[in-house]
Amino acid sequence: MNTKPEIDKLIEKYKAKKGVLIPLLQDVQSIEGYLSRENMKYIAEKMGIREAEIFGVATFYSMFRLKPLGKHIIRVCKGTACHVSGANNISTAIRNVLDLKDDEDQTADGFFTFIEVACLGCCSLAPVIMIDDKTYGKLTSEKVSQIVKSYYK
Ligand code: FES
């Protein structure tokens, strides 16, 4: 995917402002769901910034993702309502189904990306997850395991 024309527009939007690197990187990330090395290098060249500086910002902040997203994205709410309703058990059940180690957030086949988020905005359904745009609430470990497995069928 050639993202350079979109990046050029974003650089044009931000270039006259100070302290724009983080919002610029956020906007660039929204194009493909992550910041590729190629795009970071391109931004560095166009903005006259050292590539290492961009890479440093991108790796410092957890909001930036440096690898492509999986086919499906599982968002597990870790907000207060979900936390007290067993969100940790839900996370563990999903990680077990996906065979993810603690430091992994994506299945080896790229089918699922696993992300923990602060609040999905439907606290009355706690504990809650979203898979892509679909919300699942009032979960148990058993229920969420079945839901995740159903995506492989
Ligand atoms: S705390 Fe989980 S949806 Fe709000």
Coordinates of C-alpha atoms and ligand atoms in Angstrom, one line a residue:
M1 CA 0.0 0.0 0.0
N2 CA 1.4 3.4 -1.0
T3 CA 0.8 5.6 2.0
K4 CA 3.1 8.4 0.9
P5 CA 0.3 10.7 -0.6
E6 CA -1.7 10.4 2.7
I7 CA 1.5 11.1 4.7
D8 CA 2.3 14.1 2.6
K9 CA -1.1 15.5 3.3
L10 CA -0.6 15.0 7.1
I11 CA 2.8 16.5 7.0
E12 CA 1.4 19.5 5.2
K13 CA -1.3 19.8 7.9
Y14 CA 1.2 19.7 10.7
K15 CA 4.4 21.2 9.3
A16 CA 3.9 24.8 10.5
K17 CA 3.1 23.8 14.1
K18 CA 5.4 22.9 17.0
G19 CA 5.3 19.7 19.0
V20 CA 3.5 17.9 16.2
L21 CA 5.4 14.6 16.1
I22 CA 3.0 12.6 18.4
P23 CA -0.2 13.7 16.7
L24 CA 1.4 13.2 13.3
L25 CA 2.5 9.7 14.2
Q26 CA -1.0 9.0 15.5
D27 CA -2.6 10.1 12.3
V28 CA 0.0 8.1 10.2
Q29 CA -0.7 5.1 12.4
S30 CA -4.4 5.3 11.7
I31 CA -3.8 4.8 7.9
E32 CA -2.7 1.2 8.3
G33 CA -3.1 0.5 12.0
Y34 CA 0.6 0.6 12.8
L35 CA 3.7 2.6 12.1
S36 CA 5.9 0.8 9.5
R37 CA 9.6 1.3 9.5
E38 CA 9.3 2.6 5.9
N39 CA 6.7 5.2 7.0
M40 CA 8.8 6.4 9.9
K41 CA 11.8 6.8 7.6
Y42 CA 9.7 8.7 5.1
I43 CA 8.4 11.1 7.8
A44 CA 12.0 11.6 9.0
E45 CA 13.2 12.6 5.6
K46 CA 10.2 14.9 4.9
M47 CA 10.3 16.6 8.3
G48 CA 14.1 16.8 8.5
I49 CA 14.1 14.9 11.8
R50 CA 16.5 12.0 12.6
E51 CA 14.9 8.7 12.1
A52 CA 16.2 7.6 15.5
E53 CA 14.1 10.4 17.1
I54 CA 10.9 9.2 15.5
F55 CA 11.7 5.6 16.4
G56 CA 12.4 6.7 20.0
V57 CA 9.0 8.4 20.3
A58 CA 7.2 5.5 18.6
T59 CA 8.8 2.9 20.9
F60 CA 8.4 5.0 24.1
Y61 CA 4.6 5.5 23.9
S62 CA 2.5 2.4 24.2
M63 CA -0.2 3.9 22.0
F64 CA 2.1 3.3 19.0
R65 CA 2.2 -0.1 17.3
L66 CA 5.2 -1.1 15.2
K67 CA 3.8 -4.2 13.6
P68 CA 0.6 -4.9 11.5
L69 CA -2.6 -5.7 13.3
G70 CA -4.0 -9.2 13.0
K71 CA -7.1 -10.1 10.9
H72 CA -9.3 -9.8 14.0
I73 CA -8.7 -7.4 17.0
I74 CA -9.8 -8.5 20.5
R75 CA -10.1 -5.6 22.9
V76 CA -10.4 -6.7 26.5
C77 CA -11.7 -4.0 28.9
K78 CA -9.6 -3.6 32.0
G79 CA -11.6 -0.6 33.3
T80 CA -12.8 -0.6 36.9
A81 CA -16.2 -2.1 36.3
C82 CA -14.7 -4.9 34.2
H83 CA -11.8 -5.4 36.6
V84 CA -14.0 -6.0 39.6
S85 CA -16.2 -8.3 37.4
G86 CA -13.3 -10.6 36.5
A87 CA -11.5 -9.0 33.5
N88 CA -8.3 -10.7 34.5
N89 CA -9.9 -14.1 34.2
I90 CA -11.3 -13.1 30.8
S91 CA -7.8 -12.0 29.6
T92 CA -6.3 -15.3 30.9
A93 CA -9.0 -17.4 29.2
I94 CA -8.4 -15.6 25.9
R95 CA -4.6 -15.9 26.1
N96 CA -5.0 -19.6 26.8
V97 CA -7.2 -20.1 23.8
L98 CA -4.9 -18.1 21.6
D99 CA -1.8 -19.7 23.2
L100 CA -0.3 -16.3 23.8
K101 CA 2.6 -15.8 26.2
D102 CA 2.4 -12.8 28.6
D103 CA 4.6 -10.7 26.3
E104 CA 2.8 -11.6 23.1
D105 CA -0.1 -9.6 21.7
Q106 CA -0.6 -11.4 18.4
T107 CA -1.2 -15.0 17.4
A108 CA 1.6 -16.5 15.3
D109 CA -0.7 -16.9 12.3
G110 CA -1.7 -13.2 12.5
F111 CA -5.3 -14.1 13.0
F112 CA -5.9 -12.3 16.3
T113 CA -4.4 -9.2 17.9
F114 CA -5.0 -9.0 21.6
I115 CA -5.3 -5.5 23.2
E116 CA -6.2 -4.5 26.7
V117 CA -8.1 -1.2 26.9
A118 CA -9.3 1.2 29.7
C119 CA -13.0 1.2 29.1
L120 CA -15.2 0.1 26.2
G121 CA -18.1 2.4 27.3
C122 CA -20.6 -0.3 28.2
C123 CA -19.7 -0.9 31.9
S124 CA -23.2 -2.3 32.8
L125 CA -22.2 -5.3 30.7
A126 CA -19.0 -6.0 32.6
P127 CA -16.8 -7.9 32.0
V128 CA -16.7 -6.8 28.3
I129 CA -14.6 -7.5 25.2
M130 CA -14.9 -6.4 21.6
I131 CA -13.9 -8.4 18.7
D132 CA -13.6 -6.1 15.8
D133 CA -16.8 -4.0 16.0
K134 CA -18.8 -6.5 18.0
T135 CA -19.3 -6.2 21.7
Y136 CA -19.6 -9.2 24.1
G137 CA -20.6 -8.7 27.7
K138 CA -21.4 -10.4 30.9
L139 CA -18.7 -12.9 30.1
T140 CA -17.3 -15.8 31.9
S141 CA -14.1 -17.6 31.1
E142 CA -16.0 -20.4 29.4
K143 CA -18.2 -18.1 27.3
V144 CA -15.3 -16.0 26.1
S145 CA -13.3 -19.1 25.2
Q146 CA -16.2 -20.3 23.0
I147 CA -16.6 -17.0 21.4
V148 CA -13.0 -16.7 20.5
K149 CA -12.9 -20.3 19.2
S150 CA -15.9 -19.6 17.0
Y151 CA -13.9 -17.2 14.9
Y152 CA -11.7 -20.1 13.7
K153 CA -14.7 -21.9 12.2
Ligands
FES1 S1 -15.1 -0.6 32.6 FE1 -15.4 -2.1 31.1 S2 -16.7 -1.3 29.7 FE2 -16.4 0.3 31.1

